[in-house]
Short mmCIF file of C-alpha atoms in Angstrom, two decimals:
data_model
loop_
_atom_site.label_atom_id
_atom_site.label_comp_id
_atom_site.label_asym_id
_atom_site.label_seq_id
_atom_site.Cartn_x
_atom_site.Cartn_y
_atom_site.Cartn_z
CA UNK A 85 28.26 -23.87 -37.76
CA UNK A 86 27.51 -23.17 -41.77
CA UNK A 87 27.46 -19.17 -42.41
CA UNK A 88 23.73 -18.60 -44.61
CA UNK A 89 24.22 -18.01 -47.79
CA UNK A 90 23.22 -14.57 -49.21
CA UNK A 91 21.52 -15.64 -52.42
CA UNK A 92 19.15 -17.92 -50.55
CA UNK A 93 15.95 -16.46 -49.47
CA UNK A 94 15.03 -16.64 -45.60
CA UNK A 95 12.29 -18.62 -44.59
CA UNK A 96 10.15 -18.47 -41.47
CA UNK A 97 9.71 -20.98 -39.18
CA UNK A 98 6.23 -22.86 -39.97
CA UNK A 99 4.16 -22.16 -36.92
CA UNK A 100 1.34 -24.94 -35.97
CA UNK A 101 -2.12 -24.24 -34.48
CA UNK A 102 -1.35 -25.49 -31.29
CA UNK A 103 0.84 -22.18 -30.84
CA UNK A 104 -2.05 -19.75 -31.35
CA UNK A 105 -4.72 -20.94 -28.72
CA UNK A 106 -8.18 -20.00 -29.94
CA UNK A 107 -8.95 -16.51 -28.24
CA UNK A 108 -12.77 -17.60 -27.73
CA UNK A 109 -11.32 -19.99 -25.09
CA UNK A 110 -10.29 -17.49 -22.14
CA UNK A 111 -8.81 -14.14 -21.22
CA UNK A 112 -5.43 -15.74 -20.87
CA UNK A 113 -5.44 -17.24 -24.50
CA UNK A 114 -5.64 -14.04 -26.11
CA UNK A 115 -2.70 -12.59 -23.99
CA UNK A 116 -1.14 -16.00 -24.56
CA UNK A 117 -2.13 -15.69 -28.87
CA UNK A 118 -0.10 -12.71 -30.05
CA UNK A 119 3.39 -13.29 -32.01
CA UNK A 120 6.19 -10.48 -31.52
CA UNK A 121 8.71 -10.81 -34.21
CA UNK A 122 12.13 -10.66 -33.42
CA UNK A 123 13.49 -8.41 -35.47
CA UNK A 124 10.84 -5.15 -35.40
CA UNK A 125 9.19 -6.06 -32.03
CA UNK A 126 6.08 -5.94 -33.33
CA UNK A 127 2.66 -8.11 -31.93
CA UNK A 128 0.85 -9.87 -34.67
CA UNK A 129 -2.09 -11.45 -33.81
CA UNK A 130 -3.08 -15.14 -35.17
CA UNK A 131 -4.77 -13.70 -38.04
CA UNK A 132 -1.95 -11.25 -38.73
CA UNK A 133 1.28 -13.81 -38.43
CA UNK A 134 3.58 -12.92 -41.46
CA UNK A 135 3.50 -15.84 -43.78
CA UNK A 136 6.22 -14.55 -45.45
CA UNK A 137 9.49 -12.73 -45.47
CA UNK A 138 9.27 -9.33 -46.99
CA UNK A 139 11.23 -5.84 -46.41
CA UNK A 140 10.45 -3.56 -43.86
CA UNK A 141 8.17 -1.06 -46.49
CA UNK A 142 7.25 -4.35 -47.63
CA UNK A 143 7.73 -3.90 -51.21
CA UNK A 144 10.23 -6.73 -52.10
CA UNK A 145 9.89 -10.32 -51.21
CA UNK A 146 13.13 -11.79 -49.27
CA UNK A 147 15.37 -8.94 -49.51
CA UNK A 148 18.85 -10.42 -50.35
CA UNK A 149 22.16 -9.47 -48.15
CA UNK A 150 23.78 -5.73 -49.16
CA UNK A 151 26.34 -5.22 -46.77
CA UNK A 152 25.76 -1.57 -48.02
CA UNK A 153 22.36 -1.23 -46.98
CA UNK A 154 20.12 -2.02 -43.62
CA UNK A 155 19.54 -5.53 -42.89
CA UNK A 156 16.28 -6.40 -44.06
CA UNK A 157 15.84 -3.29 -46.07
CA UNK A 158 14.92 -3.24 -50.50
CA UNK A 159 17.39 0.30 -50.45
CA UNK A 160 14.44 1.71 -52.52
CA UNK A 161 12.33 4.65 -50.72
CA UNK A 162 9.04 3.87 -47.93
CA UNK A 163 6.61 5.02 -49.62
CA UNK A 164 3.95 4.15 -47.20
CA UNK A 165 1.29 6.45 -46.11
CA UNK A 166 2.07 8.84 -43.07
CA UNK A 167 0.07 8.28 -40.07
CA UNK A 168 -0.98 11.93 -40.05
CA UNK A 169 -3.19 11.26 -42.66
CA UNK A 170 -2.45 14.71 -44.67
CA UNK A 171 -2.60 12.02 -48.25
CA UNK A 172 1.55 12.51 -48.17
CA UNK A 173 4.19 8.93 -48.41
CA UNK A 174 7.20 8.56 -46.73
CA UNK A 175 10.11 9.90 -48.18
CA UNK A 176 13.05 8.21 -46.63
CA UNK A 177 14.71 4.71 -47.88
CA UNK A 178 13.32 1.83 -46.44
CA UNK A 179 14.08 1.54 -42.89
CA UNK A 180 12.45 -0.05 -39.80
CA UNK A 181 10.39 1.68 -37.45
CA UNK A 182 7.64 4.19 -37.75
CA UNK A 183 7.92 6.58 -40.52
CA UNK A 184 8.75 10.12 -39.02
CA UNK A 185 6.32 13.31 -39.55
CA UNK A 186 5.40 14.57 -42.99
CA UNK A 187 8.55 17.34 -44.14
CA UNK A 188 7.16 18.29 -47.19
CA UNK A 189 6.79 21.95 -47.38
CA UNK A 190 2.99 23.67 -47.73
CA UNK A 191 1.20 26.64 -47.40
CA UNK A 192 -0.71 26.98 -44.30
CA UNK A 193 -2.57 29.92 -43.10
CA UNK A 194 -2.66 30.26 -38.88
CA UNK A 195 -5.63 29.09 -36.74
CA UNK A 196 -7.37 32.63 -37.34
CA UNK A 197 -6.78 32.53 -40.98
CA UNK A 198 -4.98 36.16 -41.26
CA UNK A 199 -1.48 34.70 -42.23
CA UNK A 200 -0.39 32.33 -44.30
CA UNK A 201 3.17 31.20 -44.44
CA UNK A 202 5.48 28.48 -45.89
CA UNK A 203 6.18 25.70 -43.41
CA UNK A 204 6.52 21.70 -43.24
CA UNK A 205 3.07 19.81 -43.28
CA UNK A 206 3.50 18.30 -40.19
CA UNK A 207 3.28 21.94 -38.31
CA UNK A 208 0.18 23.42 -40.80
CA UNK A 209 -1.68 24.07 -37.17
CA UNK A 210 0.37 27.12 -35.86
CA UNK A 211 -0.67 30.54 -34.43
CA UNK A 212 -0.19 33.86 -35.86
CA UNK A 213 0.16 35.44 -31.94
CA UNK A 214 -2.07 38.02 -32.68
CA UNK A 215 -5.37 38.43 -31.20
CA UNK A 216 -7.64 36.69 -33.50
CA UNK A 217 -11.23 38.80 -33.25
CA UNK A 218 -13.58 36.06 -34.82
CA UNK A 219 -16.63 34.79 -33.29
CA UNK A 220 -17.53 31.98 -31.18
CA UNK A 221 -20.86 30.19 -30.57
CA UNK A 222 -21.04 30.13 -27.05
CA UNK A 223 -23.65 28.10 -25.65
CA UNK A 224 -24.35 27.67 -21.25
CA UNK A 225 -25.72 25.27 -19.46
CA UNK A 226 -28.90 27.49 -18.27
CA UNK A 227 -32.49 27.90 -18.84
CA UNK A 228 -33.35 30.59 -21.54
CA UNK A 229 -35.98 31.68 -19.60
CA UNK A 230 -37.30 34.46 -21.66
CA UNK A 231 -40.77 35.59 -22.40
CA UNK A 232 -42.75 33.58 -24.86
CA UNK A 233 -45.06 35.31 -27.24
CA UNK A 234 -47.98 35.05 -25.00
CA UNK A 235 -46.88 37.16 -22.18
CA UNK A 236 -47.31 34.35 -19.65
CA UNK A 237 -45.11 31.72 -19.80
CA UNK A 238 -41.31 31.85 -20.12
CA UNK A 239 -38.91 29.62 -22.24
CA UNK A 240 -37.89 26.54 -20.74
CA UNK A 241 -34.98 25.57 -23.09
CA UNK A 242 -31.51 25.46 -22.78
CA UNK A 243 -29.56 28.42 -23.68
CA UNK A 244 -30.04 28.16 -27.28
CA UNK A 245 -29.60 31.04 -30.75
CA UNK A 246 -32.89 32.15 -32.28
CA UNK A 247 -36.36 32.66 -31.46
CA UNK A 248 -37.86 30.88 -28.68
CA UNK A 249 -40.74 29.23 -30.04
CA UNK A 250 -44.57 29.55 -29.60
CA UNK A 251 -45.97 29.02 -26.31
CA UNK A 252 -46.39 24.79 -25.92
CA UNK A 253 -49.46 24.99 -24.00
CA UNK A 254 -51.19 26.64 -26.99
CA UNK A 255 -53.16 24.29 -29.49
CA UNK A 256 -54.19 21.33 -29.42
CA UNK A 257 -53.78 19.51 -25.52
CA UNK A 258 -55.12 16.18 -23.88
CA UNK A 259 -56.15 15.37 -20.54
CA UNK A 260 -53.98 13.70 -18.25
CA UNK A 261 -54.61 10.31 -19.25
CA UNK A 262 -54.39 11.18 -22.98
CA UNK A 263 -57.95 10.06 -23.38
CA UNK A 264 -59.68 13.48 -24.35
CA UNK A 265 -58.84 16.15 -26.50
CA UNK A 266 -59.31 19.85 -26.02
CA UNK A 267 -58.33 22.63 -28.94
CA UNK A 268 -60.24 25.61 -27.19
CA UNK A 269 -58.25 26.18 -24.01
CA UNK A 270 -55.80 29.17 -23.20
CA UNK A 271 -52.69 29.19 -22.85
CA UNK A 272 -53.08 29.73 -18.91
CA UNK A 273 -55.67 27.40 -18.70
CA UNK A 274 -54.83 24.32 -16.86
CA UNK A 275 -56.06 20.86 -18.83
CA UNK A 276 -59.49 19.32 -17.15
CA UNK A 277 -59.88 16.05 -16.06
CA UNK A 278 -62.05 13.77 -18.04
CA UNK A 279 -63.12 11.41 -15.20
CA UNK A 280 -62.18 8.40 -16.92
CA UNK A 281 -59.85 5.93 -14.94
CA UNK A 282 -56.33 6.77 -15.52
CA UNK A 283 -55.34 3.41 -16.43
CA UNK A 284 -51.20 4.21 -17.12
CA UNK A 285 -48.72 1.57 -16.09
CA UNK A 286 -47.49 1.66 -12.70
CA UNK A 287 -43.49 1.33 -11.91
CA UNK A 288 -44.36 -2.28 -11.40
CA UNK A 289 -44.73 -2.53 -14.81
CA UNK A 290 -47.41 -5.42 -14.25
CA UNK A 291 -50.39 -3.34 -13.20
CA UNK A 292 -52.32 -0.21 -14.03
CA UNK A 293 -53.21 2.85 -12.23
CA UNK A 294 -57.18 2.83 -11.12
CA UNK A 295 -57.80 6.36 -10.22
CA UNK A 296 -59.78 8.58 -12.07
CA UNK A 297 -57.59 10.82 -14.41
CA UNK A 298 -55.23 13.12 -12.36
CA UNK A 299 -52.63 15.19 -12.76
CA UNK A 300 -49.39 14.36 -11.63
CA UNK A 301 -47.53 11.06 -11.63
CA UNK A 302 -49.15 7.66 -10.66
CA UNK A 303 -48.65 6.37 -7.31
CA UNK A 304 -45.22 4.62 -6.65
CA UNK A 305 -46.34 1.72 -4.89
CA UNK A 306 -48.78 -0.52 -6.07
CA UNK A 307 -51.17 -1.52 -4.17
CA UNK A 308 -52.51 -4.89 -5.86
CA UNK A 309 -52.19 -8.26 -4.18
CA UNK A 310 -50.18 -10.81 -5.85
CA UNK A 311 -48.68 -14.20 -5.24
CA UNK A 312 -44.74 -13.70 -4.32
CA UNK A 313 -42.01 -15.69 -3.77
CA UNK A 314 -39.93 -14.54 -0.75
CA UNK A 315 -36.38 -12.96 -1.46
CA UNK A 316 -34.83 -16.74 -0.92
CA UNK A 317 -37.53 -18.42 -2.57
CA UNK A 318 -38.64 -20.96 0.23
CA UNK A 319 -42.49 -19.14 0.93
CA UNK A 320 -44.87 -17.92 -1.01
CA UNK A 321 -47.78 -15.16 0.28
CA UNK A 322 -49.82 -12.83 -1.12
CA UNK A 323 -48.98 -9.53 -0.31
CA UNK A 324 -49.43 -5.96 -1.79
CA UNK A 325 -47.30 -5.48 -5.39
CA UNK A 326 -44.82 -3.17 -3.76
CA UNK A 327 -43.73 -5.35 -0.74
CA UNK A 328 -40.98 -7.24 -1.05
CA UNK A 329 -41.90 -10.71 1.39
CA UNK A 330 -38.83 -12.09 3.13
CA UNK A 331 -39.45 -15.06 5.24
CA UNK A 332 -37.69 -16.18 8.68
CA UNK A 333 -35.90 -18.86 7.81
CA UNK A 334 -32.03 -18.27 8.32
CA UNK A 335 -29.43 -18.76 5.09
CA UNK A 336 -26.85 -21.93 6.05
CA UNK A 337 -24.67 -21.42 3.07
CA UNK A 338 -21.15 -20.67 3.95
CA UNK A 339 -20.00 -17.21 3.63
CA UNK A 340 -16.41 -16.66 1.52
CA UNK A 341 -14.04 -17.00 4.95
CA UNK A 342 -15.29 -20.97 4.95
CA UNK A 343 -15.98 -20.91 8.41
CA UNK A 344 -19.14 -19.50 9.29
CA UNK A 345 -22.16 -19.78 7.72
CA UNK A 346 -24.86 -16.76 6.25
CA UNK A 347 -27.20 -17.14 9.15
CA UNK A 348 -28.91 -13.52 7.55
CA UNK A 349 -32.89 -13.57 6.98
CA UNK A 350 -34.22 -14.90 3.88
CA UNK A 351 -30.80 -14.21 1.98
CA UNK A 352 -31.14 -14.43 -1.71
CA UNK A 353 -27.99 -16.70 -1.85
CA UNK A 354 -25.55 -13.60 -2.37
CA UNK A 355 -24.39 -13.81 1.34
CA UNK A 356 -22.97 -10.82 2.61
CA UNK A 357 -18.80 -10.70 3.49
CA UNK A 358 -17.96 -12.06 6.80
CA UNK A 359 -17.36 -9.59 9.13
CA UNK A 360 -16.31 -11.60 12.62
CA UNK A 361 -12.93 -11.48 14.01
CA UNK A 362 -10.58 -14.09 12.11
CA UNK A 363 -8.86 -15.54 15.54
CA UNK A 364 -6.73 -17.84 14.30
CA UNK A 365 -3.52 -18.67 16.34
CA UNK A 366 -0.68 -17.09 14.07
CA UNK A 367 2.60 -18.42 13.02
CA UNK A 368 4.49 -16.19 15.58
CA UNK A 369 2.36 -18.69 18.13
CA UNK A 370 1.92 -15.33 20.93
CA UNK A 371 -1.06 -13.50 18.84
CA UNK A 372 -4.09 -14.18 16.83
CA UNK A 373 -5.24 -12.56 13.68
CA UNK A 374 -7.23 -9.50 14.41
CA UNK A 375 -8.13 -9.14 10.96
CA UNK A 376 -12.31 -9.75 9.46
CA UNK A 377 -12.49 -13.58 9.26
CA UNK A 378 -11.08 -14.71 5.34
CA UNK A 379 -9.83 -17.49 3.96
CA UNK A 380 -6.46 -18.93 2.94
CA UNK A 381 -3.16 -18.34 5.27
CA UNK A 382 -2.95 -15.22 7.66
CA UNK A 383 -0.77 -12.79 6.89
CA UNK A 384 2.30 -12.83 9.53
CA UNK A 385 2.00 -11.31 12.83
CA UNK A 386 3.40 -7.63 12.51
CA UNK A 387 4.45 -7.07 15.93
CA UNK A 388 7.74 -6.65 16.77
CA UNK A 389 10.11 -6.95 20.19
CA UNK A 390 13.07 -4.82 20.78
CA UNK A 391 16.14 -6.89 21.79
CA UNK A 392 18.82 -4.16 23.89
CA UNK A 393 21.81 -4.11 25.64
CA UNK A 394 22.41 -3.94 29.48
CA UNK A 395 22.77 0.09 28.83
CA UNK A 396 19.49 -0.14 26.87
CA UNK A 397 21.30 2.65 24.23
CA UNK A 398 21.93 -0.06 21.29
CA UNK A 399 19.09 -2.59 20.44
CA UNK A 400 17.40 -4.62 17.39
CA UNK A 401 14.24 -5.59 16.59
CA UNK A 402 13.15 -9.30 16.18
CA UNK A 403 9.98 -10.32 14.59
CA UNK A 404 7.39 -11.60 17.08
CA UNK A 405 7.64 -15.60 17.57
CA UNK A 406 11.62 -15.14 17.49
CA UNK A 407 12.75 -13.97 20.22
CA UNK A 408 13.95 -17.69 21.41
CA UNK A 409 16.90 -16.38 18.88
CA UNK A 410 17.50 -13.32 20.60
CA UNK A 411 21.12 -13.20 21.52
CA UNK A 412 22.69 -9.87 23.38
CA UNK A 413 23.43 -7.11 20.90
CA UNK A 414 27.25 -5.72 20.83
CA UNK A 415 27.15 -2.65 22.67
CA UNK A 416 30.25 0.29 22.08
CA UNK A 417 29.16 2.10 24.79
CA UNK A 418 30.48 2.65 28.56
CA UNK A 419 29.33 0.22 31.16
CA UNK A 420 27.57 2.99 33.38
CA UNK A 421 28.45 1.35 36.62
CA UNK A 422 30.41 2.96 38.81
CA UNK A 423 33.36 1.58 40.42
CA UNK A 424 32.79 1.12 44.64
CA UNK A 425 36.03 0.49 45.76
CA UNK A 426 39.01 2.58 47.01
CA UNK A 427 40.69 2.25 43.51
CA UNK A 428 37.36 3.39 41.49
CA UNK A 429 39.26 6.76 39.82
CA UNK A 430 42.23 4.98 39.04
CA UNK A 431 40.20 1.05 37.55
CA UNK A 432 40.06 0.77 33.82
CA UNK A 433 36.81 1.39 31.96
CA UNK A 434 35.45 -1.43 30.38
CA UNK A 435 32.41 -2.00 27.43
CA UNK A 436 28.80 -2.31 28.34
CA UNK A 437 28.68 -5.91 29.30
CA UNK A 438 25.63 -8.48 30.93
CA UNK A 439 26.80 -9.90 34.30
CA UNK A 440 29.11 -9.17 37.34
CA UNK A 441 31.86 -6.38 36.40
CA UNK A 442 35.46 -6.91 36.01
CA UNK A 443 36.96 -7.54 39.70
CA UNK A 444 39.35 -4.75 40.70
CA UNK A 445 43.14 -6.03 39.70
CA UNK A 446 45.41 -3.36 41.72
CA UNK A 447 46.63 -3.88 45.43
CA UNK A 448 45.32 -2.70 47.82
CA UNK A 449 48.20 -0.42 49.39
CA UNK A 450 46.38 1.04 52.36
CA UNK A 451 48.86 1.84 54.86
CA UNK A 452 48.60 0.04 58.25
CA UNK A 453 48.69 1.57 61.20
CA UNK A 454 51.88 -0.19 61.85
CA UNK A 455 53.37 1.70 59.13
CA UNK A 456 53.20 -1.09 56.42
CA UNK A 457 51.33 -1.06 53.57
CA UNK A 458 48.67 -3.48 52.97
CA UNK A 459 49.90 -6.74 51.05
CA UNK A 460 46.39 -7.84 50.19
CA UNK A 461 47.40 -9.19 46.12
CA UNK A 462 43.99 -8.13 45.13
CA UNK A 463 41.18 -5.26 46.27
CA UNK A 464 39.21 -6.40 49.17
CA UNK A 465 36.75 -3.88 48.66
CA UNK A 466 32.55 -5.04 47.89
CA UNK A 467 32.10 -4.98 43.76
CA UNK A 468 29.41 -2.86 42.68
CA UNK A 469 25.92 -5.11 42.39
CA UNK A 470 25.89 -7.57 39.59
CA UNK A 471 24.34 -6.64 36.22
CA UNK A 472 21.70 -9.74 35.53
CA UNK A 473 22.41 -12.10 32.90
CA UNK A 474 20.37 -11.23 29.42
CA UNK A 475 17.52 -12.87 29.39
CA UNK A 476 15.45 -13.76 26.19
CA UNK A 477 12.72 -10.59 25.55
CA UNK A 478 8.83 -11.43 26.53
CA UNK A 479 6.74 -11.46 23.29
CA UNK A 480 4.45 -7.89 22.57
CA UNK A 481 1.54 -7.77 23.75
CA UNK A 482 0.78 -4.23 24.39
CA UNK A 483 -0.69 -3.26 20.99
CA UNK A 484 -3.47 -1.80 19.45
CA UNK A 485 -4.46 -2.78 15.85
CA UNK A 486 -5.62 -0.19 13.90
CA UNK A 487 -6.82 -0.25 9.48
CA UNK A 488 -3.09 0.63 8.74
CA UNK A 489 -0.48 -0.93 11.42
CA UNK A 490 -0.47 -1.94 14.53
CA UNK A 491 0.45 0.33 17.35
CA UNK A 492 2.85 -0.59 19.95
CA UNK A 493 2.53 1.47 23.61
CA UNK A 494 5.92 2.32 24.71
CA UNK A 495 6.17 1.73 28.35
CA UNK A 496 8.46 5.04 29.10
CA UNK A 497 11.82 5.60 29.01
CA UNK A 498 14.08 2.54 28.07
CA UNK A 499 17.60 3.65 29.35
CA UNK A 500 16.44 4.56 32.98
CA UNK A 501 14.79 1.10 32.96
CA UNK A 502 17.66 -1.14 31.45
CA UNK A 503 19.44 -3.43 33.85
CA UNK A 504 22.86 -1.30 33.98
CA UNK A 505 20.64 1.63 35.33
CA UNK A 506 18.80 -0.56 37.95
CA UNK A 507 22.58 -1.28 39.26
CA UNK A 508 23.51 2.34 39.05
CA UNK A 509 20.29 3.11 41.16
CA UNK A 510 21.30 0.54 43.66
CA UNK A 511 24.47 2.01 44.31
CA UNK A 512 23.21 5.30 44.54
CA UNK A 513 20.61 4.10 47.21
CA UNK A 514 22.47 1.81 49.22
CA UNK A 515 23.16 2.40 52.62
CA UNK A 516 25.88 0.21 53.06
CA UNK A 517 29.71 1.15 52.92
CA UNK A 518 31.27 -1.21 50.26
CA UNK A 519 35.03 -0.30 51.59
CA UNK A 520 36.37 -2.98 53.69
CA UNK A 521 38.89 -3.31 56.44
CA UNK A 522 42.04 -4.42 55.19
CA UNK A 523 43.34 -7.59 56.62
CA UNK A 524 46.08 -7.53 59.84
CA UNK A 525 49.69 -6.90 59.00
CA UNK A 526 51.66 -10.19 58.35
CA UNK A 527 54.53 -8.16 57.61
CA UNK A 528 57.51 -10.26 59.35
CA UNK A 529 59.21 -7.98 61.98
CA UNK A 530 62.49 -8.89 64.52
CA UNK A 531 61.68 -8.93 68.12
CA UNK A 532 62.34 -9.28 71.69
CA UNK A 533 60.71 -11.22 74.18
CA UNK A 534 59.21 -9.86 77.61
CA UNK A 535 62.90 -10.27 79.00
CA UNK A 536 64.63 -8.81 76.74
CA UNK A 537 65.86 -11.85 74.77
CA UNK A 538 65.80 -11.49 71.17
CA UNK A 539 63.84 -13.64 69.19
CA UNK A 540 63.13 -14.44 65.62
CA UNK A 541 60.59 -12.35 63.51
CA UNK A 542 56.94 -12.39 64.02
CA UNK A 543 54.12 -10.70 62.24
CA UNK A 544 53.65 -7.25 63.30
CA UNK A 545 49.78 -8.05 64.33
CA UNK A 546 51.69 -10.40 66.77
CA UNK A 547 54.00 -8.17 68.42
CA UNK A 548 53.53 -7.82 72.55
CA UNK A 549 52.45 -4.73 73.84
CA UNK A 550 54.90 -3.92 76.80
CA UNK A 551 55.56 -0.06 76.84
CA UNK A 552 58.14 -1.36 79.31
CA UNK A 553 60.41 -3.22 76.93
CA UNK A 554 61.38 -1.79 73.42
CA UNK A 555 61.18 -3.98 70.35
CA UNK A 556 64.67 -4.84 69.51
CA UNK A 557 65.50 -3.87 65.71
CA UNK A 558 68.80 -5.10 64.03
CA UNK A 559 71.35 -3.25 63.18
#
């Protein structure tokens, strides 16, 4: 890659039409029509693209390379006007960037005019801190209401300076209709009809008012029959001005949702937003949308199930429609079932777990009442009742929808309902021993027959039971 070349001036980049959309065209064409420059980060618009390359005061044309000055600077000062508009230029060299406030120093006096003191032009407004005693033309938002010069009517002004005024109801007045003057009437005097008809435009703004002259304001509705179109525009009737007809016929343009139609009376084609229930079958296939009937996807369910071990004290939550992927969560806990056999204080404790419990690994040991110990290689005893095997968790269903989130109704305490418990409470309540009678002694012992013979060993569950003849032992 060439390095540029100091001496030679740097040239933009020709920009075609095509970049620079028309703005007439669309809101997203003049977003779309703006040029930021690279360099200062500032937006030109179409008409405002830089044609050329020119310092950042913008006094010299394609500033050449000082390494001793700021890129893209002339190294001469601003000079451009300061945006405080007190008629002062900048003072610094050129440099990029807004120009920072006016330093020059001036003499300014304070807000109340008492002091004046030396200080920089852009802090001329300052305050003295004393109190400043002039003044002010306070105005409120009240009725004068003072006496007018003829003693019987008051000013009806707002708060205002100066005299109030003559009295308006002096000189020359009309009647109410404006058709007949009177100059000879006090100020008290209330303004005679002249028995003329009225004949002022109505709020209608199509008819005239065909009482006699009156005081006060025309009648509101009008009562002259005219030809009108209903609200839709499907009938016409005459009716009185101020009616406005609707006929019975029922709108069957669709409303925004897509689904249903208007079905309002005589609708003036700007049918109203659907308010029925949406219903649709959502993703999570167990609910439907409870939200006002609209169009494009539903938003996903926002139920939730709770996925827990056997214990019920660790658990997860699954998004409704999942829970096909629910698999047991890893409990650290204690499994809370207690141990039913003989060796229950001494067994080892084991991790909440789904299922049967560990089977009791010691011997038995129970002492026969032969004298021998019981050679059973495992415990005999009943195990405590099985925990079930997790199952996947039922979908929600117990919720109430309200504006903001749905509500889920807890159905009481989860630990004294989790499967562990439910084994715990069938211990408790069983009636049932779960120790077991060991098994008979098979212990091999040397005896004598009913005469006295000796024989070979035999089980000591086998032994004969003569008091008369003692089993012979070897010596």
């Amino acid at each position: 890659m060439s390095k540029p070349n100091p001496s030679e001036p740097i040239t933009l980049p020709v920009t075609s039409p095509a970049q620079f959309p028309d703005p007439k065209e669309g809101s997203i064409a003049k977003v779309q029509a703006s040029w930021g420059c690279p360099k200062c980060r500032t937006a030109y618009e179409p008409s405002e693209v830089p044609s050329e390359y020119r310092c950042f005061c913008g006094k010299q044309r394609d500033p050449p390379l000082d390494p001793w000055l700021a890129p893209h600077t002339c190294g001469d000062i601003c000079g451009r006007e300061l945006a405080s508009g007190c008629g002062h230029t900048c003072v610094l060299l050129c440099h990029p960037g807004p120009c920072p406030p006016c330093p020059r120093q001036i003499v300014s006096p304070c807000h109340c005019e008492k002091i004046s003191k030396p200080v920089r032009c852009s802090q001329a407004n300052f305050s003295c801190g004393k109190l400043c005693g002039s003044q002010r033309d306070f105005r409120c938002d009240r009725v004068c209401g003072k006496v007018l010069a003829c003693g019987r009517h008051r000013c009806d002004k707002v708060c205002h300076e100066g005299s109030c005024g003559g009295c308006p109801m002096e000189g020359l007045r009309r009647c109410p209709c404006g058709k007949v003057e009177y100059s000879d009437l006090a100020c008290d005097e209330e303004t005679p009809v002249c028995g003329a008809t009225c004949d002022k435009l109505l709020p209608c703004g199509r008819h005239r008012c065909a009482e006699r002259c009156h005081h006060g304001t025309c009648t509101i509705n009008c009562r002259a029959m005219v030809d009108k179109a209903c609200v839709c525009g499907k009938t016409h009737k005459i009716v009185p001005c101020h009616e406005t007809l609707r006929c019975e016929k029922k709108c069957s343009n669709m409303k925004a949702c897509g689904r249903h139609q208007c079905r309002r009376r005589c609708c003036d084609g700007d049918c109203p937003r659907c308010d029925l229930p949406c219903g649709r079958r959502l993703r999570c296939g167990n609910h439907k949308c409870p939200a006002p009937c609209h169009s494009g996807p539903c938003l996903p369910c926002p139920l939730t199930s709770a996925v827990a071990c056997a214990c019920g004290k660790t658990r997860y939550t699954l998004p409704c429609g999942s829970e096909g992927k629910a698999v047991p969560p890893q409990c650290r806990e204690l499994c809370p079932v207690p141990g039913t056999c003989r060796h229950a204080d001494a067994r080892p404790v084991h991790r909440c777990h789904w299922g049967a419990c560990p089977p009791c690994s010691q011997f038995c040991g129970t002492p026969h009442p032969c004298g021998h110990a019981c050679a059973s290689p495992s415990c005999h005893d009943r195990p405590p009742p099985a925990i079930p095997a997790f199952a996947q968790p039922m979908p929600p269903a117990c919720a109430t929808f309200t504006a903001t989130k749905p509500v889920q109704h807890d159905s009481g305490d989860a630990d004294s309902l989790s499967p562990a418990y439910q084994a715990v409470k069938a211990v408790k309540e069983s009636h049932e021993g779960y120790l077991t009678d060991c098994p008979p002694c098979q212990a091999p012992v040397p005896t004598a027959c009913l005469g006295g013979i000796p024989s070979g060993p035999f089980p000591a569950v086998q032994q004969p039971l003569s008091p008369a003849v003692p089993p012979v032992v070897n010596t």
